[in-house]
CSV table of C-alpha atoms in Angstrom, one decimal:
chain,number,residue,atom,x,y,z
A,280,UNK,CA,0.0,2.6,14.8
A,281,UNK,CA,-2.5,-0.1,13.6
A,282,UNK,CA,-5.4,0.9,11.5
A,283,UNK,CA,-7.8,-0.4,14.4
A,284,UNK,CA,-6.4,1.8,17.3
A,285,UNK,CA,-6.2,4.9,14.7
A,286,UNK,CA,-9.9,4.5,13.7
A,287,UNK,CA,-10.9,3.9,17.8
A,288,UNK,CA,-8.8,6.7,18.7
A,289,UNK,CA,-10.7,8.7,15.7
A,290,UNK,CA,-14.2,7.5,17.2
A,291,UNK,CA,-13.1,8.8,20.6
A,292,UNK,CA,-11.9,12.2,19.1
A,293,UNK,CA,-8.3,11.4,20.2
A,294,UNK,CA,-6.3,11.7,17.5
A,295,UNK,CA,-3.5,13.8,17.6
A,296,UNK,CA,-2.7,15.9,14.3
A,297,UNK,CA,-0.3,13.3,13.2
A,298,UNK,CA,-2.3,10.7,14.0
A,299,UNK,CA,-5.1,12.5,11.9
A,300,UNK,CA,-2.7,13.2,8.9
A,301,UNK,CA,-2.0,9.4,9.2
A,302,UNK,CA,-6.0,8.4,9.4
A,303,UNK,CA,-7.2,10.3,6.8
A,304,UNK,CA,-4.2,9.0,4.2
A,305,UNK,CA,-6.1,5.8,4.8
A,306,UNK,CA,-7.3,4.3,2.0
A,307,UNK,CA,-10.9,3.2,3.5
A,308,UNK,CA,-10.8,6.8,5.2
A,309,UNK,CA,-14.2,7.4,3.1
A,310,UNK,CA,-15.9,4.8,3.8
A,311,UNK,CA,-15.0,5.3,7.0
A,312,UNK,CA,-16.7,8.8,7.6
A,313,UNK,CA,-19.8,7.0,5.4
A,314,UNK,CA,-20.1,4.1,7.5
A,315,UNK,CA,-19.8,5.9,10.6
A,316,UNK,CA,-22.5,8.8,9.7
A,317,UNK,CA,-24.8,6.1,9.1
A,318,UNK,CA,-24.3,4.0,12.1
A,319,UNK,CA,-24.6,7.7,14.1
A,320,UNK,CA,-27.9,8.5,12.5
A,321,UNK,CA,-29.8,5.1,13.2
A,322,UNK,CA,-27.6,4.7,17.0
A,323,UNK,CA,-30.9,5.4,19.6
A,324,UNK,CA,-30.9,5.9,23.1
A,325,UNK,CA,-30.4,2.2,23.7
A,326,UNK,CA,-27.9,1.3,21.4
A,327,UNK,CA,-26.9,-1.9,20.6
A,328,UNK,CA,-23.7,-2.4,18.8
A,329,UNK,CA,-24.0,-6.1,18.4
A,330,UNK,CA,-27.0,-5.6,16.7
A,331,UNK,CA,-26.3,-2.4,14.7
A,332,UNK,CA,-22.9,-4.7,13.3
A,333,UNK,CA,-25.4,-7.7,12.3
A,334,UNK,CA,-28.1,-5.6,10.5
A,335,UNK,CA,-25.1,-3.5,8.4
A,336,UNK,CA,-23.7,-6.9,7.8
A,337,UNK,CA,-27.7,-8.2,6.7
A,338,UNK,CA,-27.6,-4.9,4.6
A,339,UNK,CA,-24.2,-5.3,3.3
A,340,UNK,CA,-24.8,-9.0,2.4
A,341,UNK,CA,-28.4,-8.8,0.9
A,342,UNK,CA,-26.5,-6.7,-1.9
A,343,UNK,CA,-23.5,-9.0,-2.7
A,344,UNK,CA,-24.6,-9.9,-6.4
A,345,UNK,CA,-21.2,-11.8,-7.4
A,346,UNK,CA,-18.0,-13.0,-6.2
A,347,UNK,CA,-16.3,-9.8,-7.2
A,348,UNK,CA,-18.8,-8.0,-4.7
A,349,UNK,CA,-18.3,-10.6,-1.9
A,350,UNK,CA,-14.8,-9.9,-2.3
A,351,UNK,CA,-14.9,-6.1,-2.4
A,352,UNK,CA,-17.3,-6.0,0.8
A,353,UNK,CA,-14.7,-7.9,2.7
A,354,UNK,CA,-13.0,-5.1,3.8
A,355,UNK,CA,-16.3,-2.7,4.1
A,356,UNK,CA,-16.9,-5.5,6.5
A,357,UNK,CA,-13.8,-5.4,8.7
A,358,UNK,CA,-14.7,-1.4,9.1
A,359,UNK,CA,-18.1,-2.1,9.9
A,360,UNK,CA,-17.0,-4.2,13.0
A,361,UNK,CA,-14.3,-1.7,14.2
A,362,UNK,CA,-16.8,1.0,14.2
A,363,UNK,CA,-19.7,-1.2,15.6
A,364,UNK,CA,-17.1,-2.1,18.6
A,365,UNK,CA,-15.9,1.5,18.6
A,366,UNK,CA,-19.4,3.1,19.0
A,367,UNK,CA,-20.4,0.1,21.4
A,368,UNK,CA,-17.2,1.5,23.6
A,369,UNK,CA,-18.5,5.4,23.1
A,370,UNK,CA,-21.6,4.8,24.2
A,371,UNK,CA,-21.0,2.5,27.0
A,372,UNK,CA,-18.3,4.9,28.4
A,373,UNK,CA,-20.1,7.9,27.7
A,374,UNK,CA,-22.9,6.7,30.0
A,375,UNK,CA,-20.9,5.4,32.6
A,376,UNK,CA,-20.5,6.9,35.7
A,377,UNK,CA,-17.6,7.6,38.0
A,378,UNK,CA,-17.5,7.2,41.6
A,379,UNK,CA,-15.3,8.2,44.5
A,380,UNK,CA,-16.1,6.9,48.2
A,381,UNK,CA,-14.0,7.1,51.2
A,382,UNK,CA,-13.9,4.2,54.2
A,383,UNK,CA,-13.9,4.9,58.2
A,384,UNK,CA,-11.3,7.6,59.2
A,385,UNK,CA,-10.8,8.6,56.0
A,386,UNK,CA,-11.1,12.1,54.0
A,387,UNK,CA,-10.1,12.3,50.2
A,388,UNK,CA,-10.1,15.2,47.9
A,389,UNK,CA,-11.1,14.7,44.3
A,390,UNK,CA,-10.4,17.2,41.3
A,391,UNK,CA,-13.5,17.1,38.9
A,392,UNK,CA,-13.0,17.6,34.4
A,393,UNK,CA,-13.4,21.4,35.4
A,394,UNK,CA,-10.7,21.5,37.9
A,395,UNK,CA,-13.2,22.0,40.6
A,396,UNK,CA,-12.5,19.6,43.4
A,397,UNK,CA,-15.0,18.2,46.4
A,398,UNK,CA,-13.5,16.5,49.7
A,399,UNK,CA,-15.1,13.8,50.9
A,400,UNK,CA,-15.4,13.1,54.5
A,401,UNK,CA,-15.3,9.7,56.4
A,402,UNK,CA,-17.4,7.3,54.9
A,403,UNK,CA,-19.1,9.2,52.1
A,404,UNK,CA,-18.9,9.3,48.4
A,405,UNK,CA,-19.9,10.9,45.4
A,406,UNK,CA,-21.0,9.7,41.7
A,407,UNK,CA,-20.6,11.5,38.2
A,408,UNK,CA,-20.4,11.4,34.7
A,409,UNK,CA,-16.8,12.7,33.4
A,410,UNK,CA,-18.0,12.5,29.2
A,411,UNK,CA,-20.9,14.7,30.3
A,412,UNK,CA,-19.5,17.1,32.4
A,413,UNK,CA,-19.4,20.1,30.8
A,414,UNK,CA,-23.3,20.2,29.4
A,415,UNK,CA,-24.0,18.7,32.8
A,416,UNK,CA,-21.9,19.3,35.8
A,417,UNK,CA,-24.1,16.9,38.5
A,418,UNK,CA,-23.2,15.0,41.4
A,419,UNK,CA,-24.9,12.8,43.5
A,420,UNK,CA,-23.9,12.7,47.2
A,421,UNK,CA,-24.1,10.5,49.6
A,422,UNK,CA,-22.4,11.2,53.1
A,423,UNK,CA,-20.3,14.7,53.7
A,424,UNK,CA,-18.7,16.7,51.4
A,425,UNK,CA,-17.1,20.2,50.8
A,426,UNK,CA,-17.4,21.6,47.3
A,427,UNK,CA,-15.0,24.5,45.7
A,428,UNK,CA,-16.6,25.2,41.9
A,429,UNK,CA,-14.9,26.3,39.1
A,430,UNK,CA,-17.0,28.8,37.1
A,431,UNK,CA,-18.7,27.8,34.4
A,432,UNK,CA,-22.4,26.2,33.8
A,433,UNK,CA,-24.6,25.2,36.7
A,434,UNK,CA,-23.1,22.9,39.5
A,435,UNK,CA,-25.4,20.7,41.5
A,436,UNK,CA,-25.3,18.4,44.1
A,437,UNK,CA,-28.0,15.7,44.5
A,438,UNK,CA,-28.6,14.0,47.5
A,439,UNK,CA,-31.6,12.4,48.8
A,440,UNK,CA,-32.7,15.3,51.2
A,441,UNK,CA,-32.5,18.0,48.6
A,442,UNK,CA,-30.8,19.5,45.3
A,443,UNK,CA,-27.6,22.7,45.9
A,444,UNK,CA,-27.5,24.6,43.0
A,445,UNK,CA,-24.3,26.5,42.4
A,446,UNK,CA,-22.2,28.3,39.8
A,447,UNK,CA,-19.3,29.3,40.9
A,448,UNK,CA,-18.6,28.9,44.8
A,449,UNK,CA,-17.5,27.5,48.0
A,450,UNK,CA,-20.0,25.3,50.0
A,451,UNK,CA,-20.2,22.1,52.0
A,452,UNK,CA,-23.3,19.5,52.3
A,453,UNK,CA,-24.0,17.1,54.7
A,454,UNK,CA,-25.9,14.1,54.3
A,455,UNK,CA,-26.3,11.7,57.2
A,456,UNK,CA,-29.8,9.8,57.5
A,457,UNK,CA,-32.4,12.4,58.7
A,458,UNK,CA,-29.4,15.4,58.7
A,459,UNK,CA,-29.1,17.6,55.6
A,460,UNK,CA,-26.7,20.5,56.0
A,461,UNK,CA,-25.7,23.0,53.5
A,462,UNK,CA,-23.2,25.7,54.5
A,463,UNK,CA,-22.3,28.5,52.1
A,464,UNK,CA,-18.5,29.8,52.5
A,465,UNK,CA,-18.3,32.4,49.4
A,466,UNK,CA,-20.5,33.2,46.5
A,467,UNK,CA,-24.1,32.1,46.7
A,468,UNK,CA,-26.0,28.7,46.9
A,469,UNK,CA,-29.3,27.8,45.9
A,470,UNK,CA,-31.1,25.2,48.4
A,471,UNK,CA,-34.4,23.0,46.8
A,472,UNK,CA,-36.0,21.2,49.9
A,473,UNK,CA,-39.3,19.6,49.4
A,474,UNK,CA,-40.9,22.1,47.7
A,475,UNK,CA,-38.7,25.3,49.2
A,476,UNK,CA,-35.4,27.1,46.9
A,477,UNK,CA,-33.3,28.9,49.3
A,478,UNK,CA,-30.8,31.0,48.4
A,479,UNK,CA,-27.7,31.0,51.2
A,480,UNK,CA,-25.2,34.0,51.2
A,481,UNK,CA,-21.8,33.4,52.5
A,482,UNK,CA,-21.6,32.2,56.1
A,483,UNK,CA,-25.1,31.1,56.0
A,484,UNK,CA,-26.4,27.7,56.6
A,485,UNK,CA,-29.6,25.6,55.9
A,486,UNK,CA,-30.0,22.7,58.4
A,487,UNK,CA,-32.5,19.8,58.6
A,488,UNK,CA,-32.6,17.9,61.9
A,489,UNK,CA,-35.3,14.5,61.6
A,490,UNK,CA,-37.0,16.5,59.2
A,491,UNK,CA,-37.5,19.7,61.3
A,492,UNK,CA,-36.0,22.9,59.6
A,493,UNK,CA,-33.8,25.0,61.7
A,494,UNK,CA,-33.1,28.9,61.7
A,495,UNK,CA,-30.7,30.1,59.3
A,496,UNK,CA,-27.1,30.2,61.5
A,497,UNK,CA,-24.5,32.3,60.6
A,498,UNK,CA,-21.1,30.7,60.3
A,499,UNK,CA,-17.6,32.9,61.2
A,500,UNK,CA,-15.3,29.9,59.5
A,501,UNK,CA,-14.0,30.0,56.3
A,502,UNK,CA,-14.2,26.2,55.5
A,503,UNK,CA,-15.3,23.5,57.2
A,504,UNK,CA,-14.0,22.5,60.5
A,505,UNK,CA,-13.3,18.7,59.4
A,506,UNK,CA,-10.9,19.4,57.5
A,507,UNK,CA,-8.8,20.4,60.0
A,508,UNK,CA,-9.7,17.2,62.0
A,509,UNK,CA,-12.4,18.3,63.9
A,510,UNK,CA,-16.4,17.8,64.1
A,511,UNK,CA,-18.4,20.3,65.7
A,512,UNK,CA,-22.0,20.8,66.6
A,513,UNK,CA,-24.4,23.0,67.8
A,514,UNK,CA,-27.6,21.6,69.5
A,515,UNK,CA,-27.2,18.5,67.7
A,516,UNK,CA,-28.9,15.0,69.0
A,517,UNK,CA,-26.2,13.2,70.5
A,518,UNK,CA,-26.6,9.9,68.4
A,519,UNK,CA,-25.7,12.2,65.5
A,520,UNK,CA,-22.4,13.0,67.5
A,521,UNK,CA,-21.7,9.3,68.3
A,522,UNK,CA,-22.3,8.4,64.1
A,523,UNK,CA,-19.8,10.7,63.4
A,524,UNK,CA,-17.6,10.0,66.5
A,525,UNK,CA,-17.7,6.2,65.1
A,526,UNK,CA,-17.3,7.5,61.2
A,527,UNK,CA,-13.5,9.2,62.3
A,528,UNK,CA,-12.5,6.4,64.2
A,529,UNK,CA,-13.9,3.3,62.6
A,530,UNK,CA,-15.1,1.3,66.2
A,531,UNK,CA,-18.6,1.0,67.6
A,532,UNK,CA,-20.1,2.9,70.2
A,533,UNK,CA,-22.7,1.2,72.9
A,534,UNK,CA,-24.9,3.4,73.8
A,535,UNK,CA,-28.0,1.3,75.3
A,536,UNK,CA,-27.4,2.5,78.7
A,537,UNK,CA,-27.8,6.3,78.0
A,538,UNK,CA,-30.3,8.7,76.7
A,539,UNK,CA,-28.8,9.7,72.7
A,540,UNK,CA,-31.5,12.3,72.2
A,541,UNK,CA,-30.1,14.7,74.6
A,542,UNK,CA,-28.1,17.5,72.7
A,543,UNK,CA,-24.8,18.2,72.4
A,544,UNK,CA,-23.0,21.4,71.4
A,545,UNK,CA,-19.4,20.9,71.4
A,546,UNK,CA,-16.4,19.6,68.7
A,547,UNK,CA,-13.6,16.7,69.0
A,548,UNK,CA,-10.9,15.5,67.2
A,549,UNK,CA,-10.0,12.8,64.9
A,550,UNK,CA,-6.6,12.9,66.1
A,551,UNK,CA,-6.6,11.6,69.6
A,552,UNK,CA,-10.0,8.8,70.3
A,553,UNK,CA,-9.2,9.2,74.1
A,554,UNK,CA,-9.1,13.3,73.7
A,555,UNK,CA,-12.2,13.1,71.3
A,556,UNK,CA,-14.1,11.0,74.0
A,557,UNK,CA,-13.4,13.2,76.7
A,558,UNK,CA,-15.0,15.9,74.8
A,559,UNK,CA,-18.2,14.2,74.5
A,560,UNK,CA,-18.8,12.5,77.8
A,561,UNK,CA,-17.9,15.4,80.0
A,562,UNK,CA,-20.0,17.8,79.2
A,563,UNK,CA,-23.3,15.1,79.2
A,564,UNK,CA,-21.5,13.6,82.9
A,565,UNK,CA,-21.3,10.6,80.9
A,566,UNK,CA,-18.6,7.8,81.4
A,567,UNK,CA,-16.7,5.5,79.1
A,568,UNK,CA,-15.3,1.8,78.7
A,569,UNK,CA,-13.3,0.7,75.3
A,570,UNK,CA,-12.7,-2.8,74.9
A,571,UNK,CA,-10.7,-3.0,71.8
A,572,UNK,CA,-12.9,-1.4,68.8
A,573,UNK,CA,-16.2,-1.2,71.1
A,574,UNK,CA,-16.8,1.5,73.3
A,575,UNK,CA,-19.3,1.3,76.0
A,576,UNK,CA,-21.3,4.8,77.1
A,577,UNK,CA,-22.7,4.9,80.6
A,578,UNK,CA,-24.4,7.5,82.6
A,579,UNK,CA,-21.7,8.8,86.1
């Protein structure tokens, strides 16, 4: 292996104990662990590696006295820059962010560092930082997703209604513009909304309809229902049904000729769109017309 990749591989703790062996019978391998104490003791918040490698070579160079010097320091250079570049690459992927989204009718499940794993819904996604993750095991949300946590340190979920607070523990969240729905499934979940924290014991569920809070329901599921392919709802308004309905299927509903804040309580599937619109418009006496990916809603 070349000197470069062992000494990146060594900045990225990657080494493997041969690969260690072979680093440390390097003959910069001092000046190595020197160089790269001092460039960790002056790196800031904002780091610069660019920078850091001109000012060392500024430093380096203001003390070249002879030729012999010049000489010596050429190869105190060439470490400097590999460990400049190798610190640039730390920082910048320690600080970067991962993300996961999923498109129209389509769910995806995603296994976290800790081995716990979130499913995404249609048309949702999710944002982290891997290098972080076990001093800091956050997510942001955005869209639907069903969380089973590994044990460890706290496990939250950001989204822009409100924080879910875990450590260990099955849950879902939901959400969709002025919806925010957390359902617990086993263990316990912690709920900050505005300035509320509620704690949710399995089968319970916090829901937010257009900013209104609704009494605490009592689920008898043991996972969410989407996962099997099918959305359900209880008292929901019915343009929340037909954002989904158009979410699972990836076409647009016209609904200008009907009333969308009438409720519906009911489920359908995403495995039939003629079956899934039956279930809707029947029990609101409503009718429907698909022209190719537009569906138009009337009133019987």
């Amino acid at each position: 292996m070349k000197k470069e990749d062992l000494i990146l591989k060594w900045l990225d703790n990657n080494l493997s104990p041969t690969e260690l062996e072979a680093f440390k019978n390097l003959e910069d391998y001092e000046d190595l662990v020197t160089l790269s104490q001092a460039i960790m003791r002056f790196k800031t918040e904002d780091y610069n590696s660019d920078d850091a490698l001109a000012d060392l070579q500024e430093k380096l160079k203001a003390k070249q006295q002879t030729k012999q010097k010049r000489n010596w320091m050429k190869p105190i250079l060439r470490i400097a820059a590999v460990l400049a570049i190798g610190f640039g690459t730390f920082y910048y992927t320690a600080t970067q962010d991962t993300n996961f989204e999923t498109l129209a009718a389509q769910k995806n499940t995603i296994t976290l560092p800790d081995a716990s794993t979130v499913t995404l819904n249609s048309l949702s996604s999710i944002r982290f930082n891997p290098k972080n993750w076990n001093g800091n095991r956050e997510i942001k949300l955005n869209g639907e997703g069903y969380f089973k946590v590994a044990k460890g340190a706290t496990f939250s979920v950001q989204t822009k209604h409100g924080i879910v607070t875990v450590l260990g523990t099955q849950f879902s969240v939901k959400e969709r513009d002025s919806n925010f729905e957390v359902v617990c499934y086993e263990g316990s979940v912690s709920v900050n909304y505005n300035s509320d924290s509620i704690i949710l014991k399995p089968n319970e569920s916090f829901v937010v309809i257009d900013g209104e809070r609704k009494a605490t329901e009592i689920v008898s599921i043991g996972s969410p229902l989407w996962l099997a392919n099918e959305s359900t709802f209880k008292s929901m308004p019915l343009r929340y049904v037909i954002a989904e309905f158009e979410r699972q299927y990836n076409v647009t509903v016209n609904t200008k000729d009907i009333n969308t804040t009438q409720l519906f309580t009911g489920s359908f599937t995403h495995e039939n769109i003629n079956v899934a619109l039956q279930a809707i418009t029947l029990p609101l006496h409503l009718t429907f017309k698909k022209d190719s990916d537009v569906i138009l809603l009337s009133s019987e």
